Amino acid sequence: MASFSESSFIKKLSDFNSSQQSIQTLSLWLIHHRKHAKTIVQVWGSELQKAKPQRKLLFIYLANDVVQNSKKKGPEFHEAFTAVLPEAYKHCAREVDEKSRGSMDRMLNIWTERSIFSAQFTKSLKKILADHNKVSTTKEKEPSPPVVEKPVTKEKKKKDRKRSKEVKDSSSNSKKKKVEPSEISLYDEIENELTAQEFKEPPTMDEIKTIVTELESAPSFDAAVREKIADLPQDVSDVHALSKLKDKREADQLMNKVDDAILLLNQYNKRLNKELEDRRQAAVKLRAFINYQKSLLMSDKAKIEEYREKFSKVTNVRKELQSHIQSLPDLSLLPNITKGLAPLPSAGDLFANQ
């Protein structure tokens, strides 16, 4: 892997994007150079200040990936980021929008659940966000200065009528326009696919176990390949490296490096695309399995309610029977007949007089 330098790190920070692969690749490169943790975090903080508001959240995501994945290899990044995160959170809270602040707050919840930082530290970061939200809310509630109305002239009335007519015409035209479909989320795609795909037999528990086991060894968890991608020399992705070539031999060497990099990335991208489809199918099957289990649960609840009613009826019958038994006379109180009753006549006695 190319040696670390501040300029190369700044270049990588300007190029990385919001995709998980981009963040993880840069995170692996930084963890490999963890002996420069203090310098890395200082550069990270200064570039965060310079970044556009819509990119500042990416820097927080990168810090999150580095801190979580570097814990097993050493405390360097944990200590370095602990020193700068409060100021970074203050800066981001002022610059980013409400949605991004919500994402920052959810990340603090994850850090708390996984004990990435101390509870007191994450609590202080939460307070920074909460204080900023209070300030924003107060500003929104501040009353606006009173507006002094000017007397309405005839010309102004004519202009207002003309403007209202134009607004009505534009609104009616906008209704006639075809509404473009909004971007469909992965969750909505899964829901649509689940609705369209009828499962004659829902997935069994063994099938669900197999799906989960296979996903545990998915390409996105292949650390060896990700290390290879992170180890790719910088000149294979830097167009400016072409200007440094001196002769055909160096050009051929660079071409071989680029070919190897393309082959590695293409193969990995194919595996990732297949994993994406596998995860989509797994999500559909899991949803079907969950829906089937919900239907079984509802059926069991209905049966339980039915049996409760039957039990209530049987209990009432039992109480009535006990009450009836108690109202019957006590046979032990009847008089005792010592002589007994006369024996019944036999068949011979019945026909003797004939």
Coordinates of C-alpha atoms in Angstrom, one line a residue:
M1 CA 0.0 0.0 0.0
A2 CA 1.2 3.5 -0.8
S3 CA 2.7 5.4 2.1
F4 CA 0.5 7.9 4.0
S5 CA 0.7 11.6 3.2
E6 CA -1.6 14.4 4.1
S7 CA -2.1 15.4 0.4
S8 CA -3.1 11.9 -0.6
F9 CA -5.6 11.7 2.3
I10 CA -7.1 15.1 1.4
K11 CA -7.4 13.9 -2.2
K12 CA -9.2 10.8 -1.0
L13 CA -11.5 12.9 1.2
S14 CA -12.5 15.0 -1.8
D15 CA -13.3 11.9 -3.9
F16 CA -15.1 9.6 -1.5
N17 CA -18.9 9.5 -1.7
S18 CA -21.9 8.3 0.4
S19 CA -21.8 4.7 -0.9
Q20 CA -21.0 2.1 1.8
Q21 CA -18.2 0.7 -0.4
S22 CA -16.5 4.1 -0.8
I23 CA -16.7 4.8 3.0
Q24 CA -15.4 1.3 3.9
T25 CA -12.5 1.4 1.4
L26 CA -11.3 4.7 2.7
S27 CA -11.8 3.5 6.3
L28 CA -9.6 0.4 5.7
W29 CA -6.9 2.6 4.2
L30 CA -6.9 4.8 7.3
I31 CA -6.9 1.9 9.7
H32 CA -3.9 0.5 7.8
H33 CA -2.1 3.8 8.5
R34 CA -3.3 4.0 12.2
K35 CA 0.2 5.0 13.4
H36 CA -0.7 8.4 11.8
A37 CA -4.0 8.5 13.7
K38 CA -3.4 12.0 15.2
T39 CA -2.5 13.5 11.9
I40 CA -5.4 11.8 10.2
V41 CA -7.9 13.1 12.7
Q42 CA -6.5 16.6 12.5
V43 CA -6.8 16.6 8.7
W44 CA -10.2 15.1 9.0
G45 CA -11.3 17.9 11.3
S46 CA -9.9 20.7 9.1
E47 CA -11.4 19.2 5.9
L48 CA -14.8 18.8 7.7
Q49 CA -14.8 22.6 8.4
K50 CA -14.2 23.3 4.6
A51 CA -16.6 20.7 3.3
K52 CA -20.0 21.7 1.8
P53 CA -23.0 21.3 4.2
Q54 CA -24.3 18.3 2.2
R55 CA -21.0 16.5 2.6
K56 CA -20.4 17.1 6.3
L57 CA -22.4 14.1 7.3
L58 CA -20.2 11.8 5.2
F59 CA -17.2 12.8 7.4
I60 CA -19.2 11.7 10.5
Y61 CA -20.0 8.4 8.8
L62 CA -16.3 7.9 8.0
A63 CA -15.3 8.6 11.6
N64 CA -18.0 6.1 12.8
D65 CA -16.6 3.3 10.5
V66 CA -13.0 4.0 11.4
V67 CA -13.7 4.0 15.2
Q68 CA -15.8 0.9 15.2
N69 CA -13.5 -1.2 12.9
S70 CA -10.2 -0.1 14.5
K71 CA -11.1 -1.1 18.1
K72 CA -9.6 -4.6 17.8
K73 CA -6.3 -3.2 16.4
G74 CA -5.7 -0.5 18.9
P75 CA -7.0 2.6 20.7
E76 CA -5.3 5.2 18.5
F77 CA -8.4 6.4 16.6
H78 CA -10.7 6.1 19.6
E79 CA -8.5 8.5 21.6
A80 CA -7.9 10.8 18.7
F81 CA -11.6 11.2 17.7
T82 CA -12.6 11.6 21.3
A83 CA -10.7 14.8 21.4
V84 CA -12.2 16.3 18.3
L85 CA -15.8 15.0 18.0
P86 CA -17.4 17.5 20.4
E87 CA -16.1 20.4 18.3
A88 CA -17.1 18.5 15.1
Y89 CA -20.6 18.0 16.4
K90 CA -21.0 21.6 17.3
H91 CA -19.8 22.7 13.8
C92 CA -22.1 20.1 12.0
A93 CA -25.1 21.0 14.2
R94 CA -24.8 24.6 13.0
E95 CA -24.2 23.8 9.3
V96 CA -26.3 20.8 8.4
D97 CA -30.1 20.5 8.0
E98 CA -32.5 18.9 10.4
K99 CA -32.5 15.6 8.6
S100 CA -28.7 15.3 8.9
R101 CA -28.9 16.2 12.6
G102 CA -31.4 13.4 13.0
S103 CA -28.9 11.0 11.4
M104 CA -26.2 12.2 13.8
D105 CA -28.5 11.6 16.8
R106 CA -29.2 8.0 15.6
M107 CA -25.5 7.4 15.3
L108 CA -25.1 8.5 18.9
N109 CA -27.8 5.9 19.9
I110 CA -25.7 3.2 18.1
W111 CA -22.6 4.3 19.9
T112 CA -24.4 4.0 23.2
E113 CA -25.9 0.6 22.4
R114 CA -22.5 -0.8 21.3
S115 CA -20.5 1.1 24.0
I116 CA -18.2 2.6 21.4
F117 CA -17.6 5.6 23.6
S118 CA -18.4 6.2 27.3
A119 CA -22.0 6.9 28.2
Q120 CA -21.0 10.4 29.6
F121 CA -19.2 11.3 26.3
T122 CA -22.2 10.3 24.0
K123 CA -24.5 12.1 26.4
S124 CA -22.4 15.3 26.0
L125 CA -22.7 15.0 22.2
K126 CA -26.4 14.5 22.5
K127 CA -26.6 17.7 24.6
I128 CA -24.8 19.6 21.9
L129 CA -27.5 18.6 19.3
A130 CA -30.3 19.2 21.8
D131 CA -29.0 22.7 22.6
H132 CA -28.8 23.6 18.9
N133 CA -32.3 22.3 18.3
K134 CA -33.6 24.5 21.1
V135 CA -31.9 27.5 19.6
S136 CA -33.4 26.7 16.2
T137 CA -36.9 26.3 17.6
T138 CA -36.6 29.6 19.5
K139 CA -35.6 31.4 16.3
E140 CA -38.5 30.0 14.5
K141 CA -40.9 31.1 17.2
E142 CA -39.6 34.7 17.3
P143 CA -42.4 37.1 16.2
S144 CA -41.8 38.8 12.9
P145 CA -41.9 42.6 12.9
P146 CA -45.3 44.2 12.3
V147 CA -46.1 44.9 8.7
V148 CA -47.3 48.4 7.9
E149 CA -50.0 48.1 5.3
K150 CA -50.1 50.7 2.5
P151 CA -53.3 52.0 1.2
V152 CA -54.7 49.9 -1.7
T153 CA -54.9 51.8 -4.9
K154 CA -57.0 51.0 -8.0
E155 CA -53.9 50.0 -10.0
K156 CA -52.8 47.6 -7.2
K157 CA -56.3 46.0 -7.2
K158 CA -56.0 45.4 -11.0
K159 CA -52.5 43.9 -10.6
D160 CA -53.7 41.6 -7.8
R161 CA -56.7 40.4 -9.8
K162 CA -54.4 39.7 -12.8
R163 CA -51.8 37.9 -10.6
S164 CA -54.5 35.7 -9.0
K165 CA -55.8 34.8 -12.4
E166 CA -52.3 33.8 -13.5
V167 CA -51.8 31.7 -10.4
K168 CA -55.1 29.9 -11.0
D169 CA -54.1 29.2 -14.6
S170 CA -50.7 27.8 -13.6
S171 CA -52.2 25.6 -10.9
S172 CA -54.7 24.1 -13.4
N173 CA -52.0 23.5 -15.9
S174 CA -49.8 21.8 -13.3
K175 CA -52.7 19.4 -12.4
K176 CA -52.8 18.4 -16.1
K177 CA -49.1 17.6 -16.1
K178 CA -48.0 14.0 -15.7
V179 CA -46.7 13.4 -12.3
E180 CA -43.3 11.7 -12.4
P181 CA -43.0 8.6 -10.2
S182 CA -41.0 9.3 -7.1
E183 CA -37.9 7.3 -6.2
I184 CA -38.9 3.9 -4.8
S185 CA -37.0 2.7 -1.8
L186 CA -35.7 -0.8 -1.4
Y187 CA -38.3 -1.5 1.3
D188 CA -41.1 -0.4 -1.2
E189 CA -39.6 -2.6 -3.9
I190 CA -39.6 -5.6 -1.5
E191 CA -43.2 -4.9 -0.5
N192 CA -44.3 -4.7 -4.2
E193 CA -42.4 -7.9 -5.0
L194 CA -43.9 -9.6 -2.0
T195 CA -47.4 -8.5 -3.1
A196 CA -46.8 -9.7 -6.7
Q197 CA -45.2 -13.0 -5.7
E198 CA -47.6 -15.5 -4.2
F199 CA -46.0 -18.1 -2.0
K200 CA -48.0 -21.3 -2.2
E201 CA -45.9 -22.6 0.7
P202 CA -44.1 -20.1 2.9
P203 CA -40.4 -20.6 3.6
T204 CA -39.6 -23.1 6.3
M205 CA -37.4 -22.4 9.4
D206 CA -34.6 -24.4 7.8
E207 CA -34.7 -22.3 4.7
I208 CA -34.5 -19.1 6.7
K209 CA -31.5 -20.5 8.6
T210 CA -29.8 -21.3 5.3
I211 CA -30.5 -17.8 4.0
V212 CA -29.0 -16.2 7.1
T213 CA -26.0 -18.5 7.1
E214 CA -25.2 -17.7 3.5
L215 CA -25.5 -14.0 4.1
E216 CA -23.0 -14.2 6.9
S217 CA -20.3 -15.1 4.3
A218 CA -21.5 -12.6 1.7
P219 CA -18.9 -10.7 -0.5
S220 CA -19.4 -7.4 1.5
F221 CA -17.9 -9.2 4.5
D222 CA -14.9 -10.4 2.5
A223 CA -12.2 -8.5 4.3
A224 CA -9.4 -10.0 2.2
V225 CA -10.7 -8.5 -1.1
R226 CA -11.5 -5.2 0.5
E227 CA -7.9 -5.1 1.8
K228 CA -6.7 -5.7 -1.7
I229 CA -8.8 -2.9 -3.1
A230 CA -7.6 -0.6 -0.3
D231 CA -4.0 -1.6 -1.2
L232 CA -4.3 -0.7 -4.9
P233 CA -1.6 1.9 -5.8
Q234 CA -2.8 5.5 -6.0
D235 CA -1.7 6.0 -9.6
V236 CA -4.2 3.5 -11.0
S237 CA -7.0 5.9 -10.0
D238 CA -5.2 9.2 -10.5
V239 CA -5.3 10.7 -14.0
H240 CA -2.5 13.1 -13.1
A241 CA -0.2 10.1 -12.8
L242 CA -0.1 9.9 -16.7
S243 CA 1.8 13.1 -16.8
K244 CA 4.6 11.6 -14.7
L245 CA 5.3 8.7 -17.2
K246 CA 8.8 8.9 -18.7
D247 CA 8.8 6.2 -21.3
K248 CA 6.9 3.3 -22.8
R249 CA 8.1 0.8 -20.2
E250 CA 6.6 2.8 -17.4
A251 CA 3.4 3.2 -19.4
D252 CA 3.2 -0.6 -19.9
Q253 CA 3.7 -1.2 -16.2
L254 CA 1.0 1.3 -15.3
M255 CA -1.3 -0.4 -17.9
N256 CA -0.7 -3.8 -16.3
K257 CA -1.5 -2.3 -12.9
V258 CA -4.7 -0.7 -14.2
D259 CA -5.8 -4.0 -15.9
D260 CA -5.3 -5.9 -12.7
A261 CA -7.2 -3.3 -10.8
I262 CA -10.1 -3.4 -13.3
L263 CA -10.2 -7.2 -13.2
L264 CA -10.3 -7.2 -9.4
L265 CA -13.0 -4.5 -9.2
N266 CA -15.1 -6.0 -11.9
Q267 CA -15.1 -9.4 -10.2
Y268 CA -15.9 -7.9 -6.8
N269 CA -18.6 -5.7 -8.3
K270 CA -20.2 -8.8 -9.9
R271 CA -20.2 -10.6 -6.5
L272 CA -21.7 -7.5 -4.8
N273 CA -24.4 -7.3 -7.5
K274 CA -25.3 -10.9 -6.9
E275 CA -25.2 -10.4 -3.2
L276 CA -27.6 -7.4 -3.7
E277 CA -30.1 -9.7 -5.6
D278 CA -29.7 -12.4 -3.0
R279 CA -30.4 -10.0 -0.2
R280 CA -33.5 -8.7 -2.1
Q281 CA -34.8 -12.3 -2.4
A282 CA -33.9 -13.0 1.2
A283 CA -35.8 -9.9 2.3
V284 CA -38.8 -11.0 0.2
K285 CA -38.7 -14.5 1.7
L286 CA -38.2 -13.2 5.2
R287 CA -41.2 -10.9 4.8
A288 CA -43.3 -13.8 3.6
F289 CA -42.1 -15.9 6.5
I290 CA -43.0 -13.1 9.0
N291 CA -46.4 -12.6 7.4
Y292 CA -47.1 -16.3 7.6
Q293 CA -46.1 -16.4 11.3
K294 CA -48.3 -13.4 11.9
S295 CA -51.2 -15.2 10.3
L296 CA -50.5 -18.3 12.5
L297 CA -50.4 -16.0 15.5
M298 CA -53.8 -14.4 14.6
S299 CA -55.2 -17.9 14.1
D300 CA -53.9 -19.1 17.5
K301 CA -55.3 -16.0 19.2
A302 CA -58.7 -16.7 17.7
K303 CA -58.5 -20.3 18.9
I304 CA -57.5 -19.1 22.4
E305 CA -60.5 -16.7 22.5
E306 CA -62.8 -19.5 21.4
Y307 CA -61.5 -21.9 24.1
R308 CA -61.8 -19.2 26.7
E309 CA -65.5 -18.8 25.8
K310 CA -66.0 -22.6 26.0
F311 CA -64.2 -22.7 29.4
S312 CA -66.4 -19.9 30.7
K313 CA -69.5 -21.8 29.6
V314 CA -68.3 -25.1 31.2
T315 CA -67.5 -23.2 34.4
N316 CA -71.0 -21.8 34.5
V317 CA -72.5 -25.2 34.0
R318 CA -70.4 -26.6 36.8
K319 CA -71.5 -23.9 39.2
E320 CA -75.2 -24.5 38.3
L321 CA -74.7 -28.3 38.7
Q322 CA -73.1 -27.8 42.1
S323 CA -76.0 -25.5 43.1
H324 CA -78.5 -28.1 41.9
I325 CA -76.8 -30.9 43.8
Q326 CA -76.9 -28.8 47.0
S327 CA -80.6 -28.3 46.6
L328 CA -81.4 -32.1 46.4
P329 CA -82.7 -33.8 49.6
D330 CA -80.3 -35.6 51.9
L331 CA -81.1 -39.4 51.5
S332 CA -79.5 -40.1 54.8
L333 CA -82.5 -38.3 56.5
L334 CA -85.1 -40.7 55.0
P335 CA -86.8 -43.2 57.4
N336 CA -85.1 -46.6 57.6
I337 CA -87.4 -49.5 56.5
T338 CA -86.2 -52.6 58.4
K339 CA -88.6 -55.1 57.0
G340 CA -88.1 -54.1 53.5
L341 CA -90.6 -54.3 50.7
A342 CA -92.6 -57.4 49.7
P343 CA -91.0 -59.5 46.9
L344 CA -92.4 -59.1 43.5
P345 CA -94.7 -62.0 42.2
S346 CA -93.1 -64.7 40.1
A347 CA -94.3 -65.7 36.6
G348 CA -96.0 -68.8 38.2
D349 CA -97.9 -66.7 40.6
L350 CA -99.2 -64.5 37.9
F351 CA -100.7 -67.4 35.9
A352 CA -101.7 -69.6 38.8
N353 CA -105.3 -68.5 38.9
Q354 CA -106.0 -69.2 35.2

